[in-house]
PDB file of C-alpha atoms in Angstrom:
ATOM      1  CA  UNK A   1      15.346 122.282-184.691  1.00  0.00           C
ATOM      2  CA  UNK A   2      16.097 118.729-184.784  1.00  0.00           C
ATOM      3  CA  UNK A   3      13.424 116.468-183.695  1.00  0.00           C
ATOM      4  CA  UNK A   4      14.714 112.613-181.978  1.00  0.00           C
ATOM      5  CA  UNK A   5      12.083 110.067-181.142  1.00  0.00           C
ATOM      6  CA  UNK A   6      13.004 106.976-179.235  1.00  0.00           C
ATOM      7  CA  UNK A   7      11.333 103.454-179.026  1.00  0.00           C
ATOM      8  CA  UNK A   8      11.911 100.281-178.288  1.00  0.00           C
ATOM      9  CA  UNK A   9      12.170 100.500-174.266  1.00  0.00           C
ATOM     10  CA  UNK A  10       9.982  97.994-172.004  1.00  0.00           C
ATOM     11  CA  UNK A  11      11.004  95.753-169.507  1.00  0.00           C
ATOM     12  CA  UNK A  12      12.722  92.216-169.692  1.00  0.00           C
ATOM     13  CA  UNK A  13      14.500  89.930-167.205  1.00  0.00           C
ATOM     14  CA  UNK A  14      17.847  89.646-166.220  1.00  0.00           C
ATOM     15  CA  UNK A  15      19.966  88.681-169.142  1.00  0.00           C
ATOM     16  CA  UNK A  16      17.464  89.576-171.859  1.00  0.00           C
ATOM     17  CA  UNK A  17      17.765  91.559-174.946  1.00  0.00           C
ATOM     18  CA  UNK A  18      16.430  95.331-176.120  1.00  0.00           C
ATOM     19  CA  UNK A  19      16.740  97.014-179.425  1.00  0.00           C
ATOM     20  CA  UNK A  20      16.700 100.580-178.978  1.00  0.00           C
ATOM     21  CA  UNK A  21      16.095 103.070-182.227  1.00  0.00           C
ATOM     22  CA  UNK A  22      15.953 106.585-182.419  1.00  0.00           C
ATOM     23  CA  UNK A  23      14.742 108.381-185.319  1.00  0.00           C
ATOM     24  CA  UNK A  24      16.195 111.540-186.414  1.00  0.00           C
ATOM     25  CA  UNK A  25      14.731 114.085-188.179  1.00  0.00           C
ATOM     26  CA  UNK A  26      18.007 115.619-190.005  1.00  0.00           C
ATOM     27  CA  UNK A  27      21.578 113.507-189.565  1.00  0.00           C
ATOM     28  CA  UNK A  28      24.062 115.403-186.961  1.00  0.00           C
ATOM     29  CA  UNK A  29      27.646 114.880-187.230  1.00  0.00           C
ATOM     30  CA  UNK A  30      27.651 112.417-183.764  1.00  0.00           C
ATOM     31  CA  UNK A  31      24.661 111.164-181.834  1.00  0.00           C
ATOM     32  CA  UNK A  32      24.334 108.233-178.712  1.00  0.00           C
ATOM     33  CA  UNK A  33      22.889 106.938-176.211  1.00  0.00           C
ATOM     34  CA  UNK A  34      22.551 108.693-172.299  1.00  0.00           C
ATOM     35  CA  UNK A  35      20.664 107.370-169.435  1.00  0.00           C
ATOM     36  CA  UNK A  36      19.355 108.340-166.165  1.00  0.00           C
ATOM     37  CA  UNK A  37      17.816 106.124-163.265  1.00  0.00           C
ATOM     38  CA  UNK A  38      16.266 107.800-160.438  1.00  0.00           C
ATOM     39  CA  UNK A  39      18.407 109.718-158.149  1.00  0.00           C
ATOM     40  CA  UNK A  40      21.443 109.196-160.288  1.00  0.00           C
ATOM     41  CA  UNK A  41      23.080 111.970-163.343  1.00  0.00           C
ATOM     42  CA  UNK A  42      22.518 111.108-166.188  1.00  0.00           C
ATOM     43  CA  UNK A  43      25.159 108.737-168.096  1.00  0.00           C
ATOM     44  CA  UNK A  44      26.898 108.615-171.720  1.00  0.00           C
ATOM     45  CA  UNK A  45      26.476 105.099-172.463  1.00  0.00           C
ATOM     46  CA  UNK A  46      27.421 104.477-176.506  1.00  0.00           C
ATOM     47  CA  UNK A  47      27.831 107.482-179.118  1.00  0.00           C
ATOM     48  CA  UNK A  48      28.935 107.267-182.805  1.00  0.00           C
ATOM     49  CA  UNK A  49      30.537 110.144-185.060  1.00  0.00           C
ATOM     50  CA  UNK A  50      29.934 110.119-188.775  1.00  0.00           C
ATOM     51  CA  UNK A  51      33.235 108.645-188.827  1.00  0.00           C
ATOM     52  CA  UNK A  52      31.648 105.681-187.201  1.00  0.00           C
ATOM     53  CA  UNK A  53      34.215 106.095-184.331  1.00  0.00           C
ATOM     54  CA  UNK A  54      32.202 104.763-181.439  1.00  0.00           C
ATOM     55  CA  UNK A  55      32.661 104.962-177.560  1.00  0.00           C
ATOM     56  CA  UNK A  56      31.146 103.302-174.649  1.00  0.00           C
ATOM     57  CA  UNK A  57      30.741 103.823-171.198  1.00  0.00           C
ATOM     58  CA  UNK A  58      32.832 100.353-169.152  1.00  0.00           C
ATOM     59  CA  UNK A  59      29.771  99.173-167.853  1.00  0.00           C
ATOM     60  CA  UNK A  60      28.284  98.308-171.086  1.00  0.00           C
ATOM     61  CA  UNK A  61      31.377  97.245-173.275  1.00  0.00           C
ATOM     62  CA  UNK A  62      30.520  93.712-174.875  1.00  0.00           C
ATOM     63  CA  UNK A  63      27.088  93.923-174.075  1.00  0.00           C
ATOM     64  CA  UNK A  64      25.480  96.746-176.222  1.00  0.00           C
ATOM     65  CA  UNK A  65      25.680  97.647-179.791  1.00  0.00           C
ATOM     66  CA  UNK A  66      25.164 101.612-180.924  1.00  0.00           C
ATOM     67  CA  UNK A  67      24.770 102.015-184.465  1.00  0.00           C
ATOM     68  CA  UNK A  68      23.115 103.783-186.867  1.00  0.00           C
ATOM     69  CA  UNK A  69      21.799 103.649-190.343  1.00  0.00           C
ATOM     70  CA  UNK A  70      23.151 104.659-194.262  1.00  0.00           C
ATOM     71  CA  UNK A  71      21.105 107.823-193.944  1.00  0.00           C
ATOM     72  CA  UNK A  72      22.460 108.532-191.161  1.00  0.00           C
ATOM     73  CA  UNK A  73      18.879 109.218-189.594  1.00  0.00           C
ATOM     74  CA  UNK A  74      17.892 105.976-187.470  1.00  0.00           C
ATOM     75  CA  UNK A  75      20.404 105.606-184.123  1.00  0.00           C
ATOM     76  CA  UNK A  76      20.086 101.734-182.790  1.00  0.00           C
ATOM     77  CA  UNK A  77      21.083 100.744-179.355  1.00  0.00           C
ATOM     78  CA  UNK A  78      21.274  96.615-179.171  1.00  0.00           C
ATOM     79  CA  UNK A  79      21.524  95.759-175.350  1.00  0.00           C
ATOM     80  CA  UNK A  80      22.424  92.112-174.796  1.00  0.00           C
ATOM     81  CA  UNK A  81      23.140  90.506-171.412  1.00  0.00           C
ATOM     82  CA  UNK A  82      21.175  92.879-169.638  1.00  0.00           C
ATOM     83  CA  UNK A  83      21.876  93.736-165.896  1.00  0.00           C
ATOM     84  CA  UNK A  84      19.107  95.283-163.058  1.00  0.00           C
ATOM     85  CA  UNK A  85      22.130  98.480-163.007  1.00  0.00           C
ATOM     86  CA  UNK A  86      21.026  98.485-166.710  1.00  0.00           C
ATOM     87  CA  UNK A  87      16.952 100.254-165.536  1.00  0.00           C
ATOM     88  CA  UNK A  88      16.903 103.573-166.366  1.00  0.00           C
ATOM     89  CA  UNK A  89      15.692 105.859-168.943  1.00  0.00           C
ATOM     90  CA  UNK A  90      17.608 106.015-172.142  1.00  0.00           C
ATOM     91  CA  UNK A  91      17.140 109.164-173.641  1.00  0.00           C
ATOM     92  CA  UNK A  92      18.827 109.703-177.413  1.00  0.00           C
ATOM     93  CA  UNK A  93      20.886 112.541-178.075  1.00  0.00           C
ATOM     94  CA  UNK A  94      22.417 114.206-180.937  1.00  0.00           C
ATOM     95  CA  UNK A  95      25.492 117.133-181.402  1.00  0.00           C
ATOM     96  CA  UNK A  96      26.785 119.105-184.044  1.00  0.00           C
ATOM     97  CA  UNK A  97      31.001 118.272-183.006  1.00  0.00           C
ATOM     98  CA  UNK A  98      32.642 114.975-183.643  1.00  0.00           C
ATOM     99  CA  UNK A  99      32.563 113.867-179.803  1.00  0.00           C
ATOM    100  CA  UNK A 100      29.703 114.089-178.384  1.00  0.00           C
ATOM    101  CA  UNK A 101      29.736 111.659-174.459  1.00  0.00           C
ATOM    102  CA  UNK A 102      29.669 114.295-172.057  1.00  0.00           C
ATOM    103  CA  UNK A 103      26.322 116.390-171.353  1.00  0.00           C
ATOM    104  CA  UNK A 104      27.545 119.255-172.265  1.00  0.00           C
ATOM    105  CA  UNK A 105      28.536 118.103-175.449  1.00  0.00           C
ATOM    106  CA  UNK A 106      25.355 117.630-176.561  1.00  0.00           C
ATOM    107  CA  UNK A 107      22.438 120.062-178.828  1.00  0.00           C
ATOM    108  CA  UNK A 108      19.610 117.806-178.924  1.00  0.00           C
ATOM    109  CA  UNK A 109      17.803 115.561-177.013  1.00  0.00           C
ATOM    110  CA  UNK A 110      14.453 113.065-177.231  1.00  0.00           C
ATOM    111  CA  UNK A 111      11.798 112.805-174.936  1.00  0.00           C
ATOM    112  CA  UNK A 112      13.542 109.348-173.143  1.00  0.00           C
ATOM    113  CA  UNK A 113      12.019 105.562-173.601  1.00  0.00           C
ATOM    114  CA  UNK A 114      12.097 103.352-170.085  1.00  0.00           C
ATOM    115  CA  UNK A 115      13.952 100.205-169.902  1.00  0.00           C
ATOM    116  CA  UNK A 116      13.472  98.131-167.133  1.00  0.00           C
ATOM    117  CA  UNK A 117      15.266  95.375-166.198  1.00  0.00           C
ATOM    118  CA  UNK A 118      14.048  92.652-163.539  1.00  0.00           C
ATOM    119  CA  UNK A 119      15.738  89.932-161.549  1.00  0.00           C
TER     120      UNK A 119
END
């Protein structure tokens, strides 16, 4: 059973900065970023392989960051420039196959951490 704990959420005005970080407690071969505001699926926003191939949902190209660290065991989200569309919870996830952006893709999942954005 892999175990994923997120922090770093919280709520900051339009244009702000976040760091999200996700600790892992074994390394999986891709992990990212989803997110989910209410009434709304949830999202793929950023994932990174072990090959350090990343991908990122449109909305959020230029603006956020994903990566993760040597051990392969602490997943970072840097959001930049953030937007009110941006609110939601962010919820880490992790996958055993080299692509992991769709749902379905995915094995594991933490608990979520709340960002909230304000104009």
């Amino acid at each position: 059973e892999v175990q994923l704990v997120e922090s770093g959420g919280g709520s900051v005005q339009v244009g702000g900065s976040l760091r999200l970080s996700c600790a892992a407690s074994s390394p999986r071969l891709c992990v990212g970023w989803f997110r989910q505001a209410p009434g709304k699926e949830r999202e793929g926003v950023a994932t990174i392989n072990s090959r350090s191939i990343t991908t990122y949902t449109a909305s959020v190209k230029g603006r956020f960051t994903i990566s993760r660290d040597n051990a392969d065991t602490t997943l970072y989200l840097q959001m930049n420039n953030l937007k009110p569309e941006d609110s939601a919870m962010y919820f880490c996830a992790a996958a055993d196959k080299w692509s992991c952006f769709k749902q379905t893709d995915i094995g594991y999942w933490g608990q979520g951490t709340q960002v909230t954005v304000s104009s």
